[in-house]
Coordinates of C-alpha atoms and ligand atoms in Angstrom, one line a residue:
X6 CA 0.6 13.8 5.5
X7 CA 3.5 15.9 6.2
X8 CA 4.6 14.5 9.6
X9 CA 7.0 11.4 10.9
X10 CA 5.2 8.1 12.4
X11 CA 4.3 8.0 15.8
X12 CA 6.0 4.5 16.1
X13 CA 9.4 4.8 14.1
X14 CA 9.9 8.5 12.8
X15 CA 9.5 7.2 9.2
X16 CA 7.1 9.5 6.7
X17 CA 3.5 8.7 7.7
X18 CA 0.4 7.9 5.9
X19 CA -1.9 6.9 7.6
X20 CA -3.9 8.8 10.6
X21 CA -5.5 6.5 13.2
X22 CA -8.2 8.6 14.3
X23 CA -9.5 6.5 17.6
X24 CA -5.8 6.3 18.8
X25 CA -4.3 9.7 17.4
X26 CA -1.5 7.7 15.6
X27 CA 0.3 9.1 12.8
X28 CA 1.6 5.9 11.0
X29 CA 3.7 5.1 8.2
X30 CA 2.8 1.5 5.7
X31 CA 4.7 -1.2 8.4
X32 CA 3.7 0.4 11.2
X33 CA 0.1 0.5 10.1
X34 CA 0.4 -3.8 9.2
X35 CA 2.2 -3.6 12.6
X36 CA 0.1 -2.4 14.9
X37 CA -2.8 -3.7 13.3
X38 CA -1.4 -6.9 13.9
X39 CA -0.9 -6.0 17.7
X40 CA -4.5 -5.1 18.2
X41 CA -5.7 -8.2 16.5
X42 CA -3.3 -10.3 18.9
X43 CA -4.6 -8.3 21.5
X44 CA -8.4 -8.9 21.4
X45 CA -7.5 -12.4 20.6
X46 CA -5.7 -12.9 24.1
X47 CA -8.1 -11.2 26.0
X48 CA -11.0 -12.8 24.9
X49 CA -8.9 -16.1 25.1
X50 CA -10.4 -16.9 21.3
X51 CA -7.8 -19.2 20.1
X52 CA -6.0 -22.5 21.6
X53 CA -2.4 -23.5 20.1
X54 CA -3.9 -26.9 18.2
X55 CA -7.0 -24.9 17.1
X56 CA -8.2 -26.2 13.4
X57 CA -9.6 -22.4 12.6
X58 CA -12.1 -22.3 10.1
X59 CA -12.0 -18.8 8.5
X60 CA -15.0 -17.2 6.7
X61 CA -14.2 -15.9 4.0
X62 CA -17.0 -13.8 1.6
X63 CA -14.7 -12.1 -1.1
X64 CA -14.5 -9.1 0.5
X65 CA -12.0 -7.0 2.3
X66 CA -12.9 -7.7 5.9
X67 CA -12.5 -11.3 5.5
X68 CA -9.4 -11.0 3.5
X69 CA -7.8 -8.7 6.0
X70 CA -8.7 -11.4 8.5
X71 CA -7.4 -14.7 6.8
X72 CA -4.0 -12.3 6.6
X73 CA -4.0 -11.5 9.9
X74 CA -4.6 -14.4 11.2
X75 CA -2.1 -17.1 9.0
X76 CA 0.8 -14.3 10.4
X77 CA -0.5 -14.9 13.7
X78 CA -1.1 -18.3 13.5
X79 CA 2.4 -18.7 11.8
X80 CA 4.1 -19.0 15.8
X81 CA 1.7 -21.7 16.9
X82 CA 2.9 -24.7 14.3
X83 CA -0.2 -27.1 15.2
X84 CA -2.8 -24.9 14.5
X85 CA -4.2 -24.9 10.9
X86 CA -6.5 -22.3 9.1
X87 CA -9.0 -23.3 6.7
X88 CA -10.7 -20.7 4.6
X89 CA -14.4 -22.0 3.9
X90 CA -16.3 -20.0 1.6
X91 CA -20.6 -20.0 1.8
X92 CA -21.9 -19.7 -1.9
X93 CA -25.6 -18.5 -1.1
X94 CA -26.6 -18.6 -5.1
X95 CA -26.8 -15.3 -5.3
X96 CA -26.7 -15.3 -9.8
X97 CA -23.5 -13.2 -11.1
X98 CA -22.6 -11.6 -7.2
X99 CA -20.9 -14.5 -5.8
X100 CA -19.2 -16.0 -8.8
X101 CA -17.3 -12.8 -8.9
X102 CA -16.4 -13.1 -5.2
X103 CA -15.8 -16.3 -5.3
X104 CA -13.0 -16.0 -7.7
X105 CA -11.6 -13.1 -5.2
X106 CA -11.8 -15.8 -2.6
X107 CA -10.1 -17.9 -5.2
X108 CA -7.4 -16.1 -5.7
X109 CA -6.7 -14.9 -2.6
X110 CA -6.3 -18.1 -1.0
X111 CA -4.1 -19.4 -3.8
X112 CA -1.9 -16.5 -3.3
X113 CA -1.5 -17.5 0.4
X114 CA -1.0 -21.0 -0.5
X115 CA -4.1 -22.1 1.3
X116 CA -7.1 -24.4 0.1
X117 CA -10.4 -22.9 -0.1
X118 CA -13.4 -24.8 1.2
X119 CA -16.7 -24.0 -0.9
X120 CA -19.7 -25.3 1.0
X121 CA -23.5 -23.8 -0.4
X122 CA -26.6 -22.8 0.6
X123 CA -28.4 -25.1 -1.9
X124 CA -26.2 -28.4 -0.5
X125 CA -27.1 -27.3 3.4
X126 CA -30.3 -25.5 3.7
X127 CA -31.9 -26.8 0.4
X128 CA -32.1 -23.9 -1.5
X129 CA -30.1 -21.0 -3.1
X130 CA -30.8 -17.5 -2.1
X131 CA -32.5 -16.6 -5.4
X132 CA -35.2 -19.3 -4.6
X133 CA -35.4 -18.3 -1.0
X134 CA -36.3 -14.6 -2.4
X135 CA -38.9 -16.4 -4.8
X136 CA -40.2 -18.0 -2.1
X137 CA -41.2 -15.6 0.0
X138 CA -45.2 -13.6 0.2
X139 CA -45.5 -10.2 0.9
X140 CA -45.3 -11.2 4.7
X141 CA -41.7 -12.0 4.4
X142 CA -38.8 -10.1 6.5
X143 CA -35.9 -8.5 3.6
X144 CA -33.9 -10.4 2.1
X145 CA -30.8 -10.2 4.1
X146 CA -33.0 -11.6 7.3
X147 CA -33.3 -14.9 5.8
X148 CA -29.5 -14.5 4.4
X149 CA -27.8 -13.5 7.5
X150 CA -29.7 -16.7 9.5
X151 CA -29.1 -19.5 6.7
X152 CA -25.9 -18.2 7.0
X153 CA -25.2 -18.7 10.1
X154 CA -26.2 -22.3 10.1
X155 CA -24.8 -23.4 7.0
X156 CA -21.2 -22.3 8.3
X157 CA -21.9 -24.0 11.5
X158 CA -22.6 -27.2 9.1
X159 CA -19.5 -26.7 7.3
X160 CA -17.4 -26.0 10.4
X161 CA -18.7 -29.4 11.7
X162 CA -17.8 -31.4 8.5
X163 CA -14.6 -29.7 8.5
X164 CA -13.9 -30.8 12.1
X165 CA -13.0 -27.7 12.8
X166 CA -12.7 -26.3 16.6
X167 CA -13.7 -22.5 16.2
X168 CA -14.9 -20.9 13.4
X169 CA -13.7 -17.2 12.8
X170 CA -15.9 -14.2 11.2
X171 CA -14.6 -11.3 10.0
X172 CA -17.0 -8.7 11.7
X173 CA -15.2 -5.3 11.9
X174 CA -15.9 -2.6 13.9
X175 CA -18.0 -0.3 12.3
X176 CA -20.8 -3.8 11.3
X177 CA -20.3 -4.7 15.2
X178 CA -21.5 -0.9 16.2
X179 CA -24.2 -0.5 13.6
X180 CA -25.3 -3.4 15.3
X181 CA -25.5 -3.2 18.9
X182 CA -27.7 -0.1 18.1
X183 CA -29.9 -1.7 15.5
X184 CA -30.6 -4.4 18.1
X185 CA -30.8 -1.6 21.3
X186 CA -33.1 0.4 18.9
X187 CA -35.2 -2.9 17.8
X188 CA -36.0 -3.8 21.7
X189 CA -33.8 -6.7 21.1
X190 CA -30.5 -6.3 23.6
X191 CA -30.4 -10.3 24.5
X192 CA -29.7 -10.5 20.9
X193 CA -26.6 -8.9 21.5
X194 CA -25.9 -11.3 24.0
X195 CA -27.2 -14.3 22.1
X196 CA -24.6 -13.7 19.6
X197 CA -21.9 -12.6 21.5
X198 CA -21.2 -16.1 23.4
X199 CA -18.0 -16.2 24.5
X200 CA -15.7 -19.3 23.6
X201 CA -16.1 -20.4 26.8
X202 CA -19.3 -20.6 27.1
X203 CA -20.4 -22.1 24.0
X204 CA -23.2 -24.6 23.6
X205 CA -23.0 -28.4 22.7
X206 CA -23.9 -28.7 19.0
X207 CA -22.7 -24.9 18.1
X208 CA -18.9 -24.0 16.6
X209 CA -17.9 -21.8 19.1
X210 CA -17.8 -18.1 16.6
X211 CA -15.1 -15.8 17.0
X212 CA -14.4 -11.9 15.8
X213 CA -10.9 -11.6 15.8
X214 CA -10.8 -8.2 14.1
X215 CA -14.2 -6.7 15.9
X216 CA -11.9 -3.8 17.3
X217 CA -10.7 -2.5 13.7
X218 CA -12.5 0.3 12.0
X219 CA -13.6 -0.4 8.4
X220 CA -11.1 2.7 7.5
X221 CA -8.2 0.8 8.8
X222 CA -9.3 -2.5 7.1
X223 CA -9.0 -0.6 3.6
X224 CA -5.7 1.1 4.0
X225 CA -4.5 -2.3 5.6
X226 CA -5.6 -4.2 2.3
X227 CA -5.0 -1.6 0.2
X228 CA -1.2 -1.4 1.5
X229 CA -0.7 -5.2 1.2
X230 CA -2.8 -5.4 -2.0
X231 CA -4.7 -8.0 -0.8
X232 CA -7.2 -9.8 -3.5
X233 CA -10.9 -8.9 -2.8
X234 CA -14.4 -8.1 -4.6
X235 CA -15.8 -5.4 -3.9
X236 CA -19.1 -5.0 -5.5
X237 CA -22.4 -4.7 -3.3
X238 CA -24.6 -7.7 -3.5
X239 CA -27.9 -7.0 -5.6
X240 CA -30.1 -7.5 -2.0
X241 CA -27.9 -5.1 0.0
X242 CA -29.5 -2.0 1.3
X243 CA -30.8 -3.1 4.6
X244 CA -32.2 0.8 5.2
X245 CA -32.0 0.6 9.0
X246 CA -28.1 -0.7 8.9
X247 CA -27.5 1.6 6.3
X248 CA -29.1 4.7 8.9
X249 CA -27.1 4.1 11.7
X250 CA -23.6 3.4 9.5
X251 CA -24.2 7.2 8.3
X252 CA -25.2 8.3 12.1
X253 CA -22.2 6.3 13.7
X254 CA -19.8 7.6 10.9
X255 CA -21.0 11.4 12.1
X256 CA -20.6 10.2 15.6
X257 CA -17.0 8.8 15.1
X258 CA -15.8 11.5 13.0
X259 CA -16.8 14.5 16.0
X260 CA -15.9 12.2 18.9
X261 CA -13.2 9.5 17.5
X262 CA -13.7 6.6 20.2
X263 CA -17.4 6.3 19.9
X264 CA -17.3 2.9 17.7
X265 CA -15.0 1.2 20.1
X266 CA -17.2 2.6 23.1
X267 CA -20.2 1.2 21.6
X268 CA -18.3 -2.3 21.6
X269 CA -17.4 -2.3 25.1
X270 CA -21.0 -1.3 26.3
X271 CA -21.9 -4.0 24.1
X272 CA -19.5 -6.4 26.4
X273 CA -20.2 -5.3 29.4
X274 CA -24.3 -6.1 28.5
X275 CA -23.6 -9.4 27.5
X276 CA -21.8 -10.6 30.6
X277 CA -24.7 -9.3 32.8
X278 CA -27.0 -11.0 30.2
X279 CA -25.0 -14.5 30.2
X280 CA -24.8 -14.3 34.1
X281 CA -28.1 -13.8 34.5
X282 CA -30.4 -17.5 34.9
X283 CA -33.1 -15.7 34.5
X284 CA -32.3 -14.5 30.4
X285 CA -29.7 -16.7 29.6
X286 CA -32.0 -20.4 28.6
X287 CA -30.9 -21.8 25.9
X288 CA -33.0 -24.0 25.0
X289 CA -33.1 -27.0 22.1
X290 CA -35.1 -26.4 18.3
X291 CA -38.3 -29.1 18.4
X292 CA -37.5 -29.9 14.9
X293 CA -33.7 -29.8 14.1
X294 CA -32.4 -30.2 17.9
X295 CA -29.8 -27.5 17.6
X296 CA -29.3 -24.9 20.3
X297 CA -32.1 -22.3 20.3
X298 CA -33.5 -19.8 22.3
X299 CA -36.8 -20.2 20.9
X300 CA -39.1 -23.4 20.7
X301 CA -38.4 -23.4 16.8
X302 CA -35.0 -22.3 16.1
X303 CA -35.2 -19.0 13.5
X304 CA -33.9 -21.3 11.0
X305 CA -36.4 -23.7 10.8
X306 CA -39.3 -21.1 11.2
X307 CA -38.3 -19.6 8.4
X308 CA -38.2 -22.6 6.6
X309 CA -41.8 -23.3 7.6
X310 CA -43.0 -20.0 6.6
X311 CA -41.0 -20.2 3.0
X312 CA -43.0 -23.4 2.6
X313 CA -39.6 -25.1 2.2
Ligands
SF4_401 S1 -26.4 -7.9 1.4 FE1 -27.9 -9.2 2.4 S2 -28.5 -10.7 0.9 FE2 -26.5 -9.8 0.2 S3 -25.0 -11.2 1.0 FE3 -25.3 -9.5 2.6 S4 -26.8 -10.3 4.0 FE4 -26.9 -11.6 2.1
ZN402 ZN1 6.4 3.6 11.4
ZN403 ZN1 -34.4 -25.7 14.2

Protein backbone atom coordinates (compact mmCIF):
# COMPACT_ATOMS: atom_id res chain seq x y z
CA UNK A 1 0.00 0.00 0.00
CA UNK A 2 1.82 2.95 -1.15
CA UNK A 3 0.13 5.75 0.87
CA UNK A 4 0.58 7.35 4.64
CA UNK A 5 -2.13 6.38 7.45
CA UNK A 6 -5.03 8.21 7.73
CA UNK A 7 -4.46 8.65 11.58
CA UNK A 8 -0.66 9.47 11.90
CA UNK A 9 0.99 9.85 8.34
CA UNK A 10 3.05 6.67 9.11
CA UNK A 11 3.41 3.96 5.95
CA UNK A 12 -0.05 2.12 5.88
CA UNK A 13 -1.05 -1.45 5.61
CA UNK A 14 -4.04 -1.92 6.18
CA UNK A 15 -7.22 -0.61 4.26
CA UNK A 16 -10.48 -0.45 6.29
CA UNK A 17 -12.95 -0.81 3.71
CA UNK A 18 -16.37 0.23 5.75
CA UNK A 19 -14.58 3.41 7.08
CA UNK A 20 -12.18 4.25 4.03
CA UNK A 21 -9.18 4.23 6.49
CA UNK A 22 -5.79 3.73 5.31
CA UNK A 23 -3.97 2.52 8.46
CA UNK A 24 -0.54 1.63 9.50
CA UNK A 25 0.04 -1.66 12.37
CA UNK A 26 -0.69 0.75 15.75
CA UNK A 27 -3.20 2.60 14.32
CA UNK A 28 -5.01 -0.56 13.18
CA UNK A 29 -4.66 -2.16 17.23
CA UNK A 30 -5.70 1.53 17.92
CA UNK A 31 -8.66 2.13 16.52
CA UNK A 32 -9.75 -1.31 16.83
CA UNK A 33 -9.57 -0.76 20.24
CA UNK A 34 -11.73 2.54 19.97
CA UNK A 35 -14.49 0.77 18.30
CA UNK A 36 -14.60 -2.03 20.66
CA UNK A 37 -14.75 0.63 23.65
CA UNK A 38 -17.28 2.22 21.68
CA UNK A 39 -19.91 -0.48 21.26
CA UNK A 40 -19.12 -1.43 24.77
CA UNK A 41 -20.29 2.14 26.13
CA UNK A 42 -23.15 2.39 24.01
CA UNK A 43 -24.60 -0.67 24.67
CA UNK A 44 -23.67 -0.03 28.41
CA UNK A 45 -22.18 -3.92 28.36
CA UNK A 46 -19.74 -3.73 31.14
CA UNK A 47 -19.90 -2.34 34.97
CA UNK A 48 -16.41 -1.37 36.65
CA UNK A 49 -16.52 -4.56 39.28
CA UNK A 50 -17.73 -6.89 36.46
CA UNK A 51 -16.20 -10.66 36.93
CA UNK A 52 -16.23 -11.17 32.86
CA UNK A 53 -16.30 -14.52 31.80
CA UNK A 54 -14.69 -14.66 28.31
CA UNK A 55 -15.46 -17.41 25.75
CA UNK A 56 -12.87 -18.45 24.40
CA UNK A 57 -12.97 -21.49 21.39
CA UNK A 58 -9.28 -21.49 20.06
CA UNK A 59 -9.90 -19.49 17.42
CA UNK A 60 -9.07 -15.96 16.31
CA UNK A 61 -12.28 -14.18 17.10
CA UNK A 62 -12.19 -15.18 20.64
CA UNK A 63 -8.57 -14.52 20.94
CA UNK A 64 -8.90 -11.05 19.39
CA UNK A 65 -11.54 -10.51 22.05
CA UNK A 66 -9.81 -11.74 25.33
CA UNK A 67 -6.97 -9.07 23.90
CA UNK A 68 -9.11 -6.55 23.58
CA UNK A 69 -10.79 -6.76 26.36
CA UNK A 70 -7.76 -7.42 29.35
CA UNK A 71 -6.34 -3.81 27.53
CA UNK A 72 -9.64 -2.39 28.17
CA UNK A 73 -10.33 -3.83 31.27
CA UNK A 74 -6.69 -2.91 32.36
CA UNK A 75 -8.25 0.96 33.54
CA UNK A 76 -11.04 -0.59 35.66
CA UNK A 77 -8.69 -2.40 38.53
CA UNK A 78 -11.84 -4.38 40.16
CA UNK A 79 -12.97 -5.95 37.26
CA UNK A 80 -11.43 -9.48 36.48
CA UNK A 81 -11.57 -11.59 33.18
CA UNK A 82 -11.89 -15.20 33.20
CA UNK A 83 -11.31 -17.07 29.99
CA UNK A 84 -13.64 -20.30 30.18
CA UNK A 85 -13.22 -22.68 27.48
CA UNK A 86 -16.39 -25.29 26.37
CA UNK A 87 -14.72 -28.72 25.31
CA UNK A 88 -17.78 -30.24 23.27
CA UNK A 89 -15.74 -33.74 22.71
CA UNK A 90 -15.37 -33.17 19.44
CA UNK A 91 -12.27 -36.32 18.93
CA UNK A 92 -8.80 -34.66 17.65
CA UNK A 93 -10.68 -30.85 16.80
CA UNK A 94 -10.75 -29.51 20.13
CA UNK A 95 -7.60 -30.98 21.70
CA UNK A 96 -5.87 -28.95 19.11
CA UNK A 97 -7.74 -25.78 20.04
CA UNK A 98 -7.66 -26.29 23.32
CA UNK A 99 -3.95 -26.12 23.44
CA UNK A 100 -4.36 -22.65 21.31
CA UNK A 101 -6.62 -21.66 24.14
CA UNK A 102 -3.77 -22.95 26.36
CA UNK A 103 -1.35 -21.08 25.25
CA UNK A 104 -2.82 -18.13 24.65
CA UNK A 105 -3.98 -17.59 28.01
CA UNK A 106 -0.69 -18.43 29.48
CA UNK A 107 0.89 -15.88 27.33
CA UNK A 108 -1.46 -13.26 28.87
CA UNK A 109 -0.90 -14.51 32.23
CA UNK A 110 -4.52 -15.55 32.72
CA UNK A 111 -6.04 -19.01 33.93
CA UNK A 112 -8.16 -20.82 31.61
CA UNK A 113 -11.30 -22.36 32.83
CA UNK A 114 -12.24 -25.78 30.92
CA UNK A 115 -15.80 -26.72 31.60
CA UNK A 116 -17.38 -29.83 29.03
CA UNK A 117 -20.21 -30.79 27.35
CA UNK A 118 -20.03 -34.35 28.78
CA UNK A 119 -19.79 -32.78 32.70
CA UNK A 120 -23.02 -30.31 31.91
CA UNK A 121 -25.22 -31.70 29.37
CA UNK A 122 -24.30 -35.44 29.79
CA UNK A 123 -22.81 -36.15 26.76
CA UNK A 124 -19.96 -35.23 24.30
CA UNK A 125 -20.71 -34.00 20.88
CA UNK A 126 -19.55 -37.26 19.18
CA UNK A 127 -22.32 -39.13 21.17
CA UNK A 128 -24.87 -36.47 20.59
CA UNK A 129 -24.16 -37.06 16.61
CA UNK A 130 -24.50 -40.87 17.35
CA UNK A 131 -27.49 -40.22 18.91
CA UNK A 132 -29.38 -38.81 16.51
CA UNK A 133 -32.11 -40.68 13.62
CA UNK A 134 -32.51 -39.47 10.32
CA UNK A 135 -35.12 -36.91 11.78
CA UNK A 136 -32.38 -34.99 13.49
CA UNK A 137 -31.52 -31.17 12.69
CA UNK A 138 -27.30 -30.86 11.58
CA UNK A 139 -24.98 -31.21 13.77
CA UNK A 140 -24.18 -27.75 14.61
CA UNK A 141 -28.11 -27.15 15.72
CA UNK A 142 -27.68 -29.35 18.68
CA UNK A 143 -23.92 -27.71 19.06
CA UNK A 144 -24.78 -24.17 18.98
CA UNK A 145 -27.84 -24.84 21.76
CA UNK A 146 -25.78 -27.25 24.27
CA UNK A 147 -23.56 -24.61 23.89
CA UNK A 148 -25.31 -22.01 24.88
CA UNK A 149 -26.35 -23.64 28.07
CA UNK A 150 -23.35 -25.23 29.16
CA UNK A 151 -21.56 -21.65 29.17
CA UNK A 152 -24.43 -20.29 30.99
CA UNK A 153 -23.70 -23.30 33.65
CA UNK A 154 -20.14 -22.51 33.75
CA UNK A 155 -20.67 -18.65 34.01
CA UNK A 156 -22.94 -19.48 37.04
CA UNK A 157 -20.31 -21.69 38.84
CA UNK A 158 -17.85 -19.23 38.08
CA UNK A 159 -19.86 -16.46 39.66
CA UNK A 160 -19.45 -14.59 37.05
CA UNK A 161 -21.69 -11.26 36.21
CA UNK A 162 -21.63 -11.23 32.30
CA UNK A 163 -20.36 -13.56 30.06
CA UNK A 164 -18.68 -12.26 26.78
CA UNK A 165 -18.82 -13.98 23.13
CA UNK A 166 -16.78 -13.26 20.59
CA UNK A 167 -19.35 -12.93 17.66
CA UNK A 168 -17.84 -10.78 14.92
CA UNK A 169 -19.45 -9.03 12.39
CA UNK A 170 -19.55 -10.88 9.42
CA UNK A 171 -21.27 -14.37 11.90
CA UNK A 172 -23.70 -11.57 13.36
CA UNK A 173 -24.83 -10.57 9.48
CA UNK A 174 -24.97 -14.06 8.15
CA UNK A 175 -27.24 -14.32 10.86
CA UNK A 176 -29.75 -11.81 10.99
CA UNK A 177 -30.46 -13.00 7.38
CA UNK A 178 -30.46 -16.76 8.04
CA UNK A 179 -33.01 -15.99 10.69
CA UNK A 180 -35.08 -13.08 8.40
CA UNK A 181 -34.89 -15.80 5.56
CA UNK A 182 -35.97 -18.86 8.00
CA UNK A 183 -39.34 -16.81 9.12
CA UNK A 184 -37.64 -16.61 12.38
CA UNK A 185 -37.02 -12.53 13.24
CA UNK A 186 -37.96 -12.86 17.13
CA UNK A 187 -35.02 -15.06 17.14
CA UNK A 188 -32.96 -12.20 16.49
CA UNK A 189 -34.54 -10.55 19.22
CA UNK A 190 -34.49 -13.56 21.58
CA UNK A 191 -30.84 -13.56 21.35
CA UNK A 192 -30.07 -10.14 21.22
CA UNK A 193 -31.31 -9.23 25.06
CA UNK A 194 -29.76 -6.39 26.04
CA UNK A 195 -27.87 -6.36 29.52
CA UNK A 196 -30.40 -4.63 30.84
CA UNK A 197 -32.95 -6.59 30.29
CA UNK A 198 -31.78 -9.90 31.07
CA UNK A 199 -33.82 -12.66 32.67
CA UNK A 200 -33.44 -14.13 36.29
CA UNK A 201 -31.60 -17.48 35.85
CA UNK A 202 -29.68 -16.27 32.45
CA UNK A 203 -25.84 -14.70 32.40
CA UNK A 204 -26.59 -11.63 30.85
CA UNK A 205 -24.38 -12.45 27.08
CA UNK A 206 -22.43 -9.76 25.61
CA UNK A 207 -20.74 -9.14 21.86
CA UNK A 208 -18.14 -6.85 22.49
CA UNK A 209 -16.56 -7.05 19.12
CA UNK A 210 -20.05 -7.56 17.03
CA UNK A 211 -19.04 -4.29 14.95
CA UNK A 212 -15.58 -5.76 13.67
CA UNK A 213 -15.35 -7.41 10.31
CA UNK A 214 -13.72 -10.85 10.27
CA UNK A 215 -11.01 -9.06 7.86
CA UNK A 216 -10.01 -6.73 10.57
CA UNK A 217 -10.00 -9.66 13.23
CA UNK A 218 -7.17 -11.40 11.08
CA UNK A 219 -4.93 -8.51 10.31
CA UNK A 220 -5.49 -7.49 14.14
CA UNK A 221 -4.24 -11.10 15.23
CA UNK A 222 -2.05 -11.47 12.68
CA UNK A 223 -0.20 -8.09 13.58
CA UNK A 224 -0.07 -8.94 17.33
CA UNK A 225 0.63 -12.67 16.63
CA UNK A 226 -1.90 -13.74 18.81
CA UNK A 227 -1.98 -17.74 19.54
CA UNK A 228 -5.04 -19.40 17.73
CA UNK A 229 -6.20 -22.67 15.91
CA UNK A 230 -7.40 -22.47 13.00
CA UNK A 231 -8.57 -25.60 11.62
CA UNK A 232 -12.44 -26.05 10.64
CA UNK A 233 -14.20 -28.46 12.90
CA UNK A 234 -15.05 -31.89 11.14
CA UNK A 235 -19.11 -30.88 11.48
CA UNK A 236 -18.71 -27.41 9.99
CA UNK A 237 -20.41 -26.67 6.80
CA UNK A 238 -23.68 -25.43 7.88
CA UNK A 239 -24.69 -24.86 3.86
CA UNK A 240 -27.23 -22.13 4.47
CA UNK A 241 -24.48 -20.05 6.72
CA UNK A 242 -21.99 -20.80 4.38
CA UNK A 243 -24.57 -19.20 1.30
CA UNK A 244 -25.15 -16.06 2.81
CA UNK A 245 -21.22 -15.53 4.05
CA UNK A 246 -20.38 -15.74 0.14
CA UNK A 247 -23.63 -13.45 -0.74
CA UNK A 248 -22.80 -10.85 2.21
CA UNK A 249 -18.99 -11.00 1.22
CA UNK A 250 -20.22 -9.96 -2.58
CA UNK A 251 -22.53 -7.54 -0.90
CA UNK A 252 -19.74 -5.87 1.35
CA UNK A 253 -17.11 -5.86 -1.19
CA UNK A 254 -19.60 -3.58 -3.97
CA UNK A 255 -21.24 -1.52 -1.17
CA UNK A 256 -18.60 -1.49 1.94
CA UNK A 257 -21.13 -0.69 4.91
CA UNK A 258 -23.64 -3.37 4.14
CA UNK A 259 -22.42 -5.82 7.14
CA UNK A 260 -22.61 -2.98 9.66
CA UNK A 261 -26.13 -1.94 8.16
CA UNK A 262 -27.37 -5.27 8.49
CA UNK A 263 -26.36 -5.01 12.31
CA UNK A 264 -28.13 -1.91 13.00
CA UNK A 265 -31.44 -3.10 11.25
CA UNK A 266 -30.87 -5.99 13.34
CA UNK A 267 -31.00 -3.45 16.55
CA UNK A 268 -33.50 -1.51 15.66
CA UNK A 269 -35.89 -4.92 15.27
CA UNK A 270 -35.04 -6.13 18.45
CA UNK A 271 -36.06 -3.09 20.42
CA UNK A 272 -39.50 -2.97 18.73
CA UNK A 273 -39.60 -6.79 19.41
CA UNK A 274 -38.47 -6.37 23.25
CA UNK A 275 -41.02 -3.42 23.64
CA UNK A 276 -43.59 -5.19 22.27
CA UNK A 277 -45.90 -7.36 25.33
CA UNK A 278 -47.34 -8.93 22.84
CA UNK A 279 -43.88 -11.03 21.37
CA UNK A 280 -41.68 -10.48 24.03
CA UNK A 281 -43.03 -13.68 26.94
CA UNK A 282 -40.52 -15.23 28.21
CA UNK A 283 -41.72 -17.88 29.67
CA UNK A 284 -40.14 -20.81 32.20
CA UNK A 285 -38.88 -24.57 30.63
CA UNK A 286 -41.48 -27.30 32.42
CA UNK A 287 -38.63 -29.54 32.99
CA UNK A 288 -35.28 -27.59 33.75
CA UNK A 289 -37.08 -24.16 34.94
CA UNK A 290 -34.72 -21.93 32.96
CA UNK A 291 -35.94 -19.05 30.96
CA UNK A 292 -37.63 -20.20 27.71
CA UNK A 293 -39.74 -18.99 25.16
CA UNK A 294 -41.14 -22.18 24.57
CA UNK A 295 -43.03 -24.74 27.00
CA UNK A 296 -39.81 -27.06 26.71
CA UNK A 297 -36.81 -25.10 26.48
CA UNK A 298 -34.81 -26.16 22.97
CA UNK A 299 -32.32 -27.68 25.18
CA UNK A 300 -34.33 -30.10 26.88
CA UNK A 301 -36.38 -30.95 23.60
CA UNK A 302 -33.52 -31.95 22.13
CA UNK A 303 -32.59 -33.97 24.83
CA UNK A 304 -35.86 -35.78 24.66
CA UNK A 305 -35.74 -36.37 21.06
CA UNK A 306 -31.87 -37.70 21.33
CA UNK A 307 -33.32 -40.19 23.85
CA UNK A 308 -30.84 -38.63 26.31
S1 LIG B 1 -18.90 -26.12 13.26
FE1 LIG B 1 -20.84 -26.76 14.17
S2 LIG B 1 -20.34 -28.63 15.32
FE2 LIG B 1 -18.40 -27.61 14.88
S3 LIG B 1 -17.99 -26.39 16.70
FE3 LIG B 1 -19.08 -25.04 15.23
S4 LIG B 1 -21.24 -25.24 15.76
FE4 LIG B 1 -20.15 -26.93 16.77
ZN1 LIG C 1 -1.03 5.30 11.99
ZN1 LIG D 1 -35.46 -26.86 29.72
Amino acid sequence: MQSGCSKCGKPAVYLRRYTSERLCDSCLVQTTLDRVRRTINRHKMLEDEDRIAVAISGGKDSAVLLDILRKIESNFPKSEIIPVIIDEGIHGYRNEALEAARELTKSFDLDLEIFSFNDLIGHSLDEIVEMRNERSLGVCSYCGVFRRRALNAAAQQLEADVIATGHNLDDEAQTVLMNIMRGDSRRIARTNVPRSRSLEGLVPRIKPIAKISERDIVAYAHHLELVYHDAPCPYAGEAYRNDLRLFLNEMEHKRPGTLLAVLRSAETMTAAFLDSPSTWKPMTCESCTMPSSTKLCKACEMLEELGG
